[in-house]
Tab-separated table of C-alpha atoms and ligand atoms in Angstrom:
chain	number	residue	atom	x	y	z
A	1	UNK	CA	0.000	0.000	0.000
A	2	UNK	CA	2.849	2.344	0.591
A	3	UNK	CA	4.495	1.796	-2.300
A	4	UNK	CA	1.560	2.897	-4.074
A	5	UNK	CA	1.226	5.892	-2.508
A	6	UNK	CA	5.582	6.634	-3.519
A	7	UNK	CA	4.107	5.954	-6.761
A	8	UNK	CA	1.088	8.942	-6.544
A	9	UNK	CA	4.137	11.088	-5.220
A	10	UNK	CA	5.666	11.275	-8.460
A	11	UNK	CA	2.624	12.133	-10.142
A	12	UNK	CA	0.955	14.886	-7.554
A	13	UNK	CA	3.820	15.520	-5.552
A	14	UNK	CA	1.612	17.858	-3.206
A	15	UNK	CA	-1.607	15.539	-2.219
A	16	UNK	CA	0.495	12.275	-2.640
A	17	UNK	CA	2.719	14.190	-0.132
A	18	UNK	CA	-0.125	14.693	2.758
A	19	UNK	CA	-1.492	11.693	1.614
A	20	UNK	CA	2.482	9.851	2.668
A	21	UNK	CA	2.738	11.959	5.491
A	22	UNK	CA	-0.693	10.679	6.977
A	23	UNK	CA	-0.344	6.851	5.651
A	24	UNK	CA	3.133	7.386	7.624
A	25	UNK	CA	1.629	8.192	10.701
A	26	UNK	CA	-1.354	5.239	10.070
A	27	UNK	CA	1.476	2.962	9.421
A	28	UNK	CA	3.315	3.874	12.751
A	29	UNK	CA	0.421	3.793	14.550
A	30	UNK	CA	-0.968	0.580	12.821
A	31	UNK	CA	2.668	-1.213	13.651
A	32	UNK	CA	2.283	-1.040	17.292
A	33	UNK	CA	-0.796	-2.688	16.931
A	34	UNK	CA	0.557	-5.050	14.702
A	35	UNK	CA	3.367	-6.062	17.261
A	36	UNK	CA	0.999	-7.571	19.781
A	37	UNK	CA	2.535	-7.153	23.029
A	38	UNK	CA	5.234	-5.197	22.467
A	39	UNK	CA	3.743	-1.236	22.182
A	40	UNK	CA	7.250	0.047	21.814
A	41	UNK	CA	8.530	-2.001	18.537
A	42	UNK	CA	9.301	0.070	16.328
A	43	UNK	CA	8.251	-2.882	13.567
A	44	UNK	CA	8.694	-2.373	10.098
A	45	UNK	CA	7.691	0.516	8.226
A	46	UNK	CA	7.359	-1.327	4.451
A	47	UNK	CA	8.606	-3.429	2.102
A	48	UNK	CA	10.203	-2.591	-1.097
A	49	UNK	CA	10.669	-4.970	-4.241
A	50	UNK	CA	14.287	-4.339	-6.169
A	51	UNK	CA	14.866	-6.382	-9.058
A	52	UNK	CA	18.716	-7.352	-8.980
A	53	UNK	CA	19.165	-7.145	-12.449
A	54	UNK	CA	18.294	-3.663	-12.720
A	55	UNK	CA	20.223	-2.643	-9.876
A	56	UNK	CA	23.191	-4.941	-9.837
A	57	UNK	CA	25.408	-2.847	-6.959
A	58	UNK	CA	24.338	-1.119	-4.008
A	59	UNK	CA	25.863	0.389	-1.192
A	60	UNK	CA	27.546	3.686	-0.529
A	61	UNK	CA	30.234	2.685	1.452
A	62	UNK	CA	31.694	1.418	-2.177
A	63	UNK	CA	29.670	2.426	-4.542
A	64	UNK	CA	27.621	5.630	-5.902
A	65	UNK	CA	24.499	3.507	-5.638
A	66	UNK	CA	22.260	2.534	-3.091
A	67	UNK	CA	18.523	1.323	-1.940
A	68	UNK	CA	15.721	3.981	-3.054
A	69	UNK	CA	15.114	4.928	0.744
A	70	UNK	CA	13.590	8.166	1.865
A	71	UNK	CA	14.956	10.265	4.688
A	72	UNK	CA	14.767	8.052	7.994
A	73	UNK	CA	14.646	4.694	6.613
A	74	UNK	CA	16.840	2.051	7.544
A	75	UNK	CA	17.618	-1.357	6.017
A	76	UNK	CA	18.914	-3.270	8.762
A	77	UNK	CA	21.481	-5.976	7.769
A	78	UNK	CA	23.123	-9.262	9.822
A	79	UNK	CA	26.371	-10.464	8.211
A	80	UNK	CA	28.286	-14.577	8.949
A	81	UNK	CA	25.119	-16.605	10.568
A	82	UNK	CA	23.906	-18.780	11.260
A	83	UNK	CA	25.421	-19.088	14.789
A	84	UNK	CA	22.436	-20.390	17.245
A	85	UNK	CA	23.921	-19.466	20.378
A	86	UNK	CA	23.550	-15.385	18.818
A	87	UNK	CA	21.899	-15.739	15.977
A	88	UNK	CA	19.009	-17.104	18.015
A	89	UNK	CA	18.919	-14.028	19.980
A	90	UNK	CA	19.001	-11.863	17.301
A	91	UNK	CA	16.167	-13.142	15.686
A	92	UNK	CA	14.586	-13.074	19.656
A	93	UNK	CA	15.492	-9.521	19.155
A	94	UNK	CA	13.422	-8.232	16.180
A	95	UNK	CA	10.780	-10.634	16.958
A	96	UNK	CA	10.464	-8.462	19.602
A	97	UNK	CA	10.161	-5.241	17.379
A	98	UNK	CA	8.297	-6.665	14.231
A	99	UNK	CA	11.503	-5.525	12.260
A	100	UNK	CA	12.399	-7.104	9.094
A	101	UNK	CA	16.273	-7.908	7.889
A	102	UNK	CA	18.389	-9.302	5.910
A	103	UNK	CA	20.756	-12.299	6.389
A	104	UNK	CA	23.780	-12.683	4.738
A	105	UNK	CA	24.594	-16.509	5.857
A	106	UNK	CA	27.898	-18.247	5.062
A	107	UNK	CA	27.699	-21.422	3.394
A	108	UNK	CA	29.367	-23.128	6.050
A	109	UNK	CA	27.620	-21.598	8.758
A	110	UNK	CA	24.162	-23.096	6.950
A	111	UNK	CA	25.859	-27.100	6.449
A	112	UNK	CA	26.522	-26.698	10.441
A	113	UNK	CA	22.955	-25.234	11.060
A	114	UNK	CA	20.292	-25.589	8.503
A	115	UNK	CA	17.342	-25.708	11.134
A	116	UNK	CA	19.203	-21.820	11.808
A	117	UNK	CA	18.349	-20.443	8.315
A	118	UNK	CA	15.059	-22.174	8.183
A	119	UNK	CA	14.547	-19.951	11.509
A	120	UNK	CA	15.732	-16.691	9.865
A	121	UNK	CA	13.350	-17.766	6.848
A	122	UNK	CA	10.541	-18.604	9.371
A	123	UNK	CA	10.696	-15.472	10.987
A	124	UNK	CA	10.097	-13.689	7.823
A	125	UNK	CA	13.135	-11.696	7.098
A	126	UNK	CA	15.321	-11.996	3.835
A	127	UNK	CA	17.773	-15.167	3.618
A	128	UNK	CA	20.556	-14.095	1.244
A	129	UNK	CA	24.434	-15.280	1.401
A	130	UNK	CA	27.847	-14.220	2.002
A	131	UNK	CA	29.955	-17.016	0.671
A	132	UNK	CA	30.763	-20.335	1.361
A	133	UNK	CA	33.608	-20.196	3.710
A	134	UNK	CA	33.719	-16.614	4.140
A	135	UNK	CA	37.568	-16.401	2.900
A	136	UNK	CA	39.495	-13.356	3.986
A	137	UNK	CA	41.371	-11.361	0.961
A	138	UNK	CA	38.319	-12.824	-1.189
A	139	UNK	CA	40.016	-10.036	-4.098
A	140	UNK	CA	43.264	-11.568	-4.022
A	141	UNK	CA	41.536	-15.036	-4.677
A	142	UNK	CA	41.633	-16.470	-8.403
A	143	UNK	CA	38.414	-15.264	-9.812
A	144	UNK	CA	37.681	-18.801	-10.103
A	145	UNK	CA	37.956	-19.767	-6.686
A	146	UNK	CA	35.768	-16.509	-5.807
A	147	UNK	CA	33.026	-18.110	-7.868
A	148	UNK	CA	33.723	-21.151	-6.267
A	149	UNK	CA	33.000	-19.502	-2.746
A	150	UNK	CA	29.866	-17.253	-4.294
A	151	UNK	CA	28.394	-20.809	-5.915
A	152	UNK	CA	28.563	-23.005	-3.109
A	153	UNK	CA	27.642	-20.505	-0.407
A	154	UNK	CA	24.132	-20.495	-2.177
A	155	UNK	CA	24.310	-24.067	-2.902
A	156	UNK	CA	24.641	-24.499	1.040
A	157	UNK	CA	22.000	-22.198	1.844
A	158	UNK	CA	19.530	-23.699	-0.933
A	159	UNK	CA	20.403	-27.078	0.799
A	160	UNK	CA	19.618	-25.991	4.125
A	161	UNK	CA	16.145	-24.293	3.357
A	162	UNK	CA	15.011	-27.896	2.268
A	163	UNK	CA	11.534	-26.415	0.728
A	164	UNK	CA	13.159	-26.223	-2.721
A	165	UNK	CA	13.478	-22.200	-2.651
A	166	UNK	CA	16.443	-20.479	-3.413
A	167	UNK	CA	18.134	-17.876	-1.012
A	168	UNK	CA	17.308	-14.028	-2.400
A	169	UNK	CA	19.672	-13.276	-5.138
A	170	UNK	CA	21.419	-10.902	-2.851
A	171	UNK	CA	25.392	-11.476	-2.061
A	172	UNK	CA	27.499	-9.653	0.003
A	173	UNK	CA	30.911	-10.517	-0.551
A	174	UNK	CA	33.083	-11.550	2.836
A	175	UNK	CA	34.823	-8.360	4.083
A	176	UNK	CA	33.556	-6.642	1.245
A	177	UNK	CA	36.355	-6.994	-0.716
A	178	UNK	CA	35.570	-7.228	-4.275
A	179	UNK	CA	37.257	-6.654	-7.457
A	180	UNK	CA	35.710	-6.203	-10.524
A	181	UNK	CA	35.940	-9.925	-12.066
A	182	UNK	CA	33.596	-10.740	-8.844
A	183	UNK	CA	31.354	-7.787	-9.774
A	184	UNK	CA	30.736	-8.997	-13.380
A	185	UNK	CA	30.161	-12.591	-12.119
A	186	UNK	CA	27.725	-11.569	-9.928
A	187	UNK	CA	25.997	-9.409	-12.366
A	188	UNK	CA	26.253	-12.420	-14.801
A	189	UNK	CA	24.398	-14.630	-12.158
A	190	UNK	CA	21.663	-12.207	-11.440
A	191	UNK	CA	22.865	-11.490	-8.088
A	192	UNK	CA	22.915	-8.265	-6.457
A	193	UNK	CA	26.182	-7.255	-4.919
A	194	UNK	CA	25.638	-5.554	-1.660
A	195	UNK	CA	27.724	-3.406	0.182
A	196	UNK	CA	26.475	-0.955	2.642
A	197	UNK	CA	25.879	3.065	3.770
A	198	UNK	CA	27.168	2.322	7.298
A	199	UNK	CA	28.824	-0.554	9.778
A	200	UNK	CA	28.825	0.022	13.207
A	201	UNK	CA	32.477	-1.725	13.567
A	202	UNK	CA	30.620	-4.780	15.862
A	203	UNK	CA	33.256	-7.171	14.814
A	204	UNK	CA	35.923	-5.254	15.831
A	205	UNK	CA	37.278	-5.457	20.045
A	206	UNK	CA	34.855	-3.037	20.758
A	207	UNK	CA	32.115	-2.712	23.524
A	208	UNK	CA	28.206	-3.107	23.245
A	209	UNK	CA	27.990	1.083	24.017
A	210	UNK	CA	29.937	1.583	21.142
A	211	UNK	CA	28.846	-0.331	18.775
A	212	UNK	CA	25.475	1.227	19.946
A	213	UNK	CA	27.035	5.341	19.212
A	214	UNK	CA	28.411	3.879	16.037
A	215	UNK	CA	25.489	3.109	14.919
A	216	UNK	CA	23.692	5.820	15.806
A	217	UNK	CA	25.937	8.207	14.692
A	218	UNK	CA	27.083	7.147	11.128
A	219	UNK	CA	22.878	7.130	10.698
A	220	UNK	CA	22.377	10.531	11.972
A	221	UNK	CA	25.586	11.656	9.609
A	222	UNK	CA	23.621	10.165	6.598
A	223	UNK	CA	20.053	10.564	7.496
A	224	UNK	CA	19.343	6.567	5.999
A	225	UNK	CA	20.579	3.735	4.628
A	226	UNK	CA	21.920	0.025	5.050
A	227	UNK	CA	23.193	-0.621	8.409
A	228	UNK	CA	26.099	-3.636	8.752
A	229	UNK	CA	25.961	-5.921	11.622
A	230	UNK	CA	26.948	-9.497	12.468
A	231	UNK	CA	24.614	-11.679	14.216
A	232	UNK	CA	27.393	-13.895	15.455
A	233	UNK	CA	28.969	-11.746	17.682
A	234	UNK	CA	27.870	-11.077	21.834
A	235	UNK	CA	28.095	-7.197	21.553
A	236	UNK	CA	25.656	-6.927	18.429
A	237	UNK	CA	23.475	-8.988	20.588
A	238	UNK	CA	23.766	-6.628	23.446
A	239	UNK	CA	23.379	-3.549	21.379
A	240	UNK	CA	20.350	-4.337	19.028
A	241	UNK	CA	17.340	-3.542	21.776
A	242	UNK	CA	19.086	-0.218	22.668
A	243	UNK	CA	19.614	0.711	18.585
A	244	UNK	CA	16.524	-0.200	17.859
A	245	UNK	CA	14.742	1.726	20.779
A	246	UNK	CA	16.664	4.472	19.993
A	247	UNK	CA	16.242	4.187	16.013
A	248	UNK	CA	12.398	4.402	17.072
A	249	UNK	CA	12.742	7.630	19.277
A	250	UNK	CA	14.291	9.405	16.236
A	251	UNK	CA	11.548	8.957	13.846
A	252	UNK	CA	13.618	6.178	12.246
A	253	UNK	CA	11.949	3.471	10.191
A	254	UNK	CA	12.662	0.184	9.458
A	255	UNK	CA	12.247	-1.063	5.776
A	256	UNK	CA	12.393	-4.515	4.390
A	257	UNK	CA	14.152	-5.375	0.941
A	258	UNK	CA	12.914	-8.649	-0.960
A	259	UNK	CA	13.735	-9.542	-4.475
A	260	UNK	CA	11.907	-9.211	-7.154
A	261	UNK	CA	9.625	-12.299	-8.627
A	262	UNK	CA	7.378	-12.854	-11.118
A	263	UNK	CA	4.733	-12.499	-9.121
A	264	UNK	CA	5.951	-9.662	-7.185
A	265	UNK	CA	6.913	-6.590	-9.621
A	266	UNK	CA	9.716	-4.191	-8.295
A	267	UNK	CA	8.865	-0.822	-6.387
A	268	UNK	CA	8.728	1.626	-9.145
A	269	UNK	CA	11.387	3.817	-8.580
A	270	UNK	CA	13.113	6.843	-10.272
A	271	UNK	CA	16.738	6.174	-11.222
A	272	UNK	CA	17.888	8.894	-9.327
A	273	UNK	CA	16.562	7.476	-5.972
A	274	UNK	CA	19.154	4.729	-6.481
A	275	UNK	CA	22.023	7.295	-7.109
A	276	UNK	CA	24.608	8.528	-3.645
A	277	UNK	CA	24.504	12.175	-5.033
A	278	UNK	CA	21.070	12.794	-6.830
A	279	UNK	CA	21.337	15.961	-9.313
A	280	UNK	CA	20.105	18.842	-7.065
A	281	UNK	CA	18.502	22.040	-8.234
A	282	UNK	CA	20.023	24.563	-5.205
A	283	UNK	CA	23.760	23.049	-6.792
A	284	UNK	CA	24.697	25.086	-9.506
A	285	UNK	CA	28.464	23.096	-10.680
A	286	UNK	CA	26.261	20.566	-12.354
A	287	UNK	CA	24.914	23.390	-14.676
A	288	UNK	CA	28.389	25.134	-15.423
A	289	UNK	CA	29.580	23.977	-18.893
A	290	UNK	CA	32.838	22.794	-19.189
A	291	UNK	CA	35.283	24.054	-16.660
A	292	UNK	CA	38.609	24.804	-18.949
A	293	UNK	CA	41.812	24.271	-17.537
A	294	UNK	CA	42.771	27.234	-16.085
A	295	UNK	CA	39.836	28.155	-13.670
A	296	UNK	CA	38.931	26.071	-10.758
A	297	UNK	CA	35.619	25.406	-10.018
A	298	UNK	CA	33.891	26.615	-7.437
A	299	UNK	CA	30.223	25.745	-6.524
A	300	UNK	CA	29.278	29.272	-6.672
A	301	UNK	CA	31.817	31.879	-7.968
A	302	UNK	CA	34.542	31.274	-9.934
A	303	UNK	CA	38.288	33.098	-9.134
A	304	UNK	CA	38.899	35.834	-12.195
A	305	UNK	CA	41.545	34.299	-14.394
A	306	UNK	CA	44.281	36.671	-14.792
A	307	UNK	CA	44.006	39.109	-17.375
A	308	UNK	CA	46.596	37.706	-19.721
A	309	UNK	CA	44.638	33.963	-19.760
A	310	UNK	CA	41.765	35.921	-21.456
A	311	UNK	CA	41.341	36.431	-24.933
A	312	UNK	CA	41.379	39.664	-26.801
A	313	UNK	CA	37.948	40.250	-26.386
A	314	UNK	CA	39.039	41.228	-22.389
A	315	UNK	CA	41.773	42.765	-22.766
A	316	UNK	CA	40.372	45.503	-25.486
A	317	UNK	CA	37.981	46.164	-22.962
A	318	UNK	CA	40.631	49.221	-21.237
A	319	UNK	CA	42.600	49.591	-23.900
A	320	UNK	CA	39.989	49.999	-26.350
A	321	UNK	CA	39.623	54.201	-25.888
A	322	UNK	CA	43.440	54.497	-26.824
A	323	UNK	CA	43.135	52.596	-30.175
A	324	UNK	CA	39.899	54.574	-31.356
A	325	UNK	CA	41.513	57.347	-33.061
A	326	UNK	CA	44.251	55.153	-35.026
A	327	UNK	CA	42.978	54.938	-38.491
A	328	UNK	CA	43.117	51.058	-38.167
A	329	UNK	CA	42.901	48.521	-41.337
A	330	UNK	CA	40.362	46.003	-42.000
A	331	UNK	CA	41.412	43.112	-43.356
A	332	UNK	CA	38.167	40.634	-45.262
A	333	UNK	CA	38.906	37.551	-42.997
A	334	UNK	CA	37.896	37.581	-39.783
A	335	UNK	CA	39.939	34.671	-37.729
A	336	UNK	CA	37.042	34.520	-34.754
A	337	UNK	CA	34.040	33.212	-36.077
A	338	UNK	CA	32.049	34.003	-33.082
A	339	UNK	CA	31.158	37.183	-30.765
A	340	UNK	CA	30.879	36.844	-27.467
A	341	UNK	CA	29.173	39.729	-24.674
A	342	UNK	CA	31.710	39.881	-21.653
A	343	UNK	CA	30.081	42.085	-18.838
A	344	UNK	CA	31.907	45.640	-18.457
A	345	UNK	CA	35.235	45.552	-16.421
A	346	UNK	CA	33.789	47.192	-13.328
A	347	UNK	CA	31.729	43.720	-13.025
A	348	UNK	CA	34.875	40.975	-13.660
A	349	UNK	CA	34.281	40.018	-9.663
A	350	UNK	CA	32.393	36.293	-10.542
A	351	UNK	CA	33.052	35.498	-14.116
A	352	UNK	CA	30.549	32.974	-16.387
A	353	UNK	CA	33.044	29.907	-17.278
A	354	UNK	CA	33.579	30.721	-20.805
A	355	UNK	CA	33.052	27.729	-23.242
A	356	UNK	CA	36.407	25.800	-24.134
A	357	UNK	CA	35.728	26.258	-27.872
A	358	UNK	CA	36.151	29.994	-27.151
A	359	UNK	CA	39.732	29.320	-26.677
A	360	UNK	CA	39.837	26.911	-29.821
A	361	UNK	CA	41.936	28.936	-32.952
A	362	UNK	CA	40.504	27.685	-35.826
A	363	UNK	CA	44.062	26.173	-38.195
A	364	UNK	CA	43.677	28.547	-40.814
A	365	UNK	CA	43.927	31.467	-38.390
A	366	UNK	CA	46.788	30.045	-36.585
A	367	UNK	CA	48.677	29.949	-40.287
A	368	UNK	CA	48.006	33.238	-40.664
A	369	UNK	CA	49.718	34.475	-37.351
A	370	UNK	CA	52.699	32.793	-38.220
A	371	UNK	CA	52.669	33.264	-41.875
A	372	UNK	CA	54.684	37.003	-41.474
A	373	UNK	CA	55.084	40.275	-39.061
A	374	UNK	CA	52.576	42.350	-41.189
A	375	UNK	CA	49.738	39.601	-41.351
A	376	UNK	CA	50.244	38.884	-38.328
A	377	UNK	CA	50.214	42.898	-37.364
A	378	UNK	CA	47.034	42.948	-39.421
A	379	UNK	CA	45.648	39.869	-37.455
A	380	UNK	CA	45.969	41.389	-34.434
A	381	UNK	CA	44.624	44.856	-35.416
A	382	UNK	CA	41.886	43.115	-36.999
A	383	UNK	CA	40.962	41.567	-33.698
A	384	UNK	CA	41.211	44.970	-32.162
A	385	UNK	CA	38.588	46.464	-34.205
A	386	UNK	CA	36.239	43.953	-34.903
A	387	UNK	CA	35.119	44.768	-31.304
A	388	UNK	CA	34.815	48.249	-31.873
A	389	UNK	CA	34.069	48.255	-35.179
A	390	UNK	CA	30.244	49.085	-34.735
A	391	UNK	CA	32.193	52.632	-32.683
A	392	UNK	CA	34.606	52.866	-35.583
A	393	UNK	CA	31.879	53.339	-38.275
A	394	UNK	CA	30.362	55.738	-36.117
A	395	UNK	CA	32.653	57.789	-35.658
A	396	UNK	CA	34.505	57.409	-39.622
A	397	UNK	CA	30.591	58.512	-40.273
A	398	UNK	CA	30.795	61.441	-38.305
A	399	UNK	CA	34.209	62.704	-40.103
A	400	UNK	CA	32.184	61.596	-43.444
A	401	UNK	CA	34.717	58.465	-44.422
A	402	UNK	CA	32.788	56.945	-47.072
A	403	UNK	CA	34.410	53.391	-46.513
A	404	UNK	CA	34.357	52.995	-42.690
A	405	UNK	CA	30.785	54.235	-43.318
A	406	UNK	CA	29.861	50.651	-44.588
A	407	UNK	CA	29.167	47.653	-42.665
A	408	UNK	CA	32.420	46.327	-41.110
A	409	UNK	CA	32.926	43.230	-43.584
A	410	UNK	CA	33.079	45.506	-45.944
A	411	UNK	CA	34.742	48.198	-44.512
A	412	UNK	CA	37.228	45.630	-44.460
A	413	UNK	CA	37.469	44.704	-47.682
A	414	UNK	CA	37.920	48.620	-48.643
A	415	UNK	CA	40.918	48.858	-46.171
A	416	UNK	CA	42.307	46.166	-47.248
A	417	UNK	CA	42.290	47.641	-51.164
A	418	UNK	CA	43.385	50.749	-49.949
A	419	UNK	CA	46.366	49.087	-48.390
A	420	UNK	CA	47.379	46.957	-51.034
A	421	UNK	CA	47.606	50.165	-53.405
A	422	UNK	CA	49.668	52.469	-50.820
A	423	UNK	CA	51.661	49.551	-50.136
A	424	UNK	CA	51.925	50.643	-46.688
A	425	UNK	CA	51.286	46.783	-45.144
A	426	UNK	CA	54.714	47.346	-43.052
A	427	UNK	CA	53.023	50.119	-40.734
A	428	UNK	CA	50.550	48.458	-39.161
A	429	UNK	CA	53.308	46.287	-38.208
A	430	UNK	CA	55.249	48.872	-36.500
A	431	UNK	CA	52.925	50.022	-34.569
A	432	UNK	CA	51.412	47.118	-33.374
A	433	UNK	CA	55.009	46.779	-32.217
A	434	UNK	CA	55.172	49.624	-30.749
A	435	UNK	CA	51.681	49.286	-28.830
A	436	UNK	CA	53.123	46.214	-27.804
A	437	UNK	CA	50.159	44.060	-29.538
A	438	UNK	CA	53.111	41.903	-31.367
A	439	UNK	CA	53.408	40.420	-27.219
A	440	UNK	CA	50.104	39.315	-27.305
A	441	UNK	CA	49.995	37.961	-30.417
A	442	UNK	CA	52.574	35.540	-29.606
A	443	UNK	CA	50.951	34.755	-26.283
A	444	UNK	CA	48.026	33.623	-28.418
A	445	UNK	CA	50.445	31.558	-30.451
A	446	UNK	CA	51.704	29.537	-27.889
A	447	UNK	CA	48.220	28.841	-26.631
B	501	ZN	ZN1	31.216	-11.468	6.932
């Protein structure tokens, strides 16, 4: 029933939302009841349906993937039973609360006690394994022998739940060491690899209280996710009812994860509910094109490149008052193809990341700079006024210049028949010199 009302939320986010947050509260309400004799479970908030194949990895704590949870929902997971003499308790434990878990047995552990993962299957919660010997190093094994392990620990499990079922395709790999020839088996086999969002280091020489703060705190610092245990160790047993209590007290839920079947369709789910780092709207990087080299990114303003990293455009901007009066020559081609508005210097405190292919100089144009001084004089003069152009004509108008009175392509063309005849194409050259543009120029070249 939930997970049709996750569905409406997509659709009418704002009546599907009151609609959740009221359900939510039924649900809370209607789990206490549902725990008979036990008013304080916290029980099991719902179920969701993931279909392996579609979600082959999960588990932040190695991958960018994890269960579609919302904020305050936990998936609580037991790691290396079945052990009876904690394992039993455990499962005492949630019985207790009405909360739903997953196993991850070991192969070996299920050969030594099948009548313990018959319990764990009993008791409702989701049987999945963890190898067959639980080898240490399992990513320095021959992929073969890792296969070996993954195989038999479900062969062992299948074996011990003697009702012809198969364990849940879910595997978590001993220690969680996998490489990627494990990965691809798995994903070959239809299994999903699990990892986790958070352990609570209950396998470590640690006491009950800390395993306990662990816990709680790696939640709070993440808000949901898949919680690692082992239900084979004394302190995990002695820290469950206080975690559990205290999950409760927080406004945590419990959720339960079961594969999907053909009778049971997966939750539907967005992709991005699945994803470590969904795309945000308040995060502007992810709409920044791309960053070139010499900026750093910043989330929300970017450092001003120094003045020599920009192009001409930039640097005309102060200089451009001194060059006005200079009766400047046009040549016809124009080397940049495109025009770009820059915001006036006053305002150069945040720049827009300009595009890489502004910085791209088209072959021909780079030939031409090299070809000689005056071409490439004339280059860099033509750069010059291409910005001011529009100003140029203006002002050539206003002192009646019948060729700068024409549209700038053609202006150039004019100039450039005028300088032709005088054969006066050294001069621009010298002064470009002498304005120090020639510096520039070759600054450009090297770029
Ligand atoms: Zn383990």
């Amino acid at each position: 029933m939930i997970a049709s009302v996750f569905g409406g939320l997509r659709r009418r986010p704002l009546t599907a939302l009151c609609v959740g947050l009221l359900t939510s509260v039924a649900a809370q309400a209607a789990l206490a009841a549902d725990c008979p004799g036990h008013p304080d479970a916290i029980g099991t908030s719902r179920t969701i349906v993931v279909d392996p194949g579609a979600h082959p990895i999960i588990g932040t704590m190695q991958y960018n993937k994890t269960l579609p949870l919302a904020d305050r929902e936990v998936v609580l997971t037991f790691d290396d039973g079945p052990l009876p003499k904690y394992s039993n308790q455990i499962l005492d434990i949630l019985a207790a609360h009405c909360a739903k878990a997953t196993f991850f047995l070991v192969g070996r552990q299920a050969n030594a006690n099948p009548q313990g993962v018959r319990k764990v299957r009993d008791a409702g919660h989701t049987v999945a394994t963890h190898s067959q010997n639980h080898p240490t190093g399992m990513d320095r094994l021959p992929l073969d022998r890792s296969r070996q392990e993954i195989e038999q620990g479900i062969a062992s499990v299948t074996a011990a739940l003697a009702d012809g079922t198969a364990p849940a395709p879910f595997l978590r790999i001993p220690g969680l060491r996998v490489n990627n020839g494990i990965e691809e088996f798995a994903a070959s086999r239809g299994l999903q690899l699990w990892s986790a969002d958070f352990p609570a280091d209950d396998w470590r020489n640690v006491s009950a209280n800390r395993v306990y703060e662990l816990a709680m705190q790696r939640l709070e610092n993440k808000g949901k996710g898949i919680l690692l245990l082992h239900d084979i160790q004394a302190r995990t047993v002695a820290a469950l009812p206080r975690i559990l209590r205290e999950l409760k007290a927080r406004g945590y839920r419990i959720v339960h994860v079961v594969p999907a079947t053909p009778d049971r369709p997966a939750t539907p789910t967005e992709p991005q509910q699945w994803q470590l780092h969904p795309p945000s709207e308040v995060v502007a990087t992810s709409r920044w094109p791309k960053v070139p080299k010499f900026a750093s990114a910043g989330p929300a303003a970017l450092p001003v490149p120094a003045l020599s990293d920009l192009d001409w455009r930039t640097t005309d901007l102060g200089a451009r008052t001194a060059r006005r009066g200079r009766g400047v020559p046009l040549p016809a081609a124009m080397p940049w193809p495109r025009q770009t508005t820059l915001p006036p210097a006053g305002t150069l405190a945040a720049l827009p990341v300009p595009a890489a292919s502004l910085f791209k100089l088209p072959e021909s144009a780079r030939l031409t700079l090299l070809a000689s001084p005056a071409s490439r004089a004339a280059t860099a003069q033509a750069r010059s006024t291409e910005v001011s152009s529009a100003k140029l004509a203006g002002k050539s108008r206003r002192r009646g210049g019948a060729a700068a009175a024409q549209p700038p392509a053609a202006a150039g063309q004019a100039a450039q028949a005028r300088q032709s005849v005088g054969g006066t194409t050294a001069k621009p050259a010298v002064e470009a010199k002498r304005n120090g543009r020639s510096v520039r120029v070759a600054g450009l070249k090297k770029r």
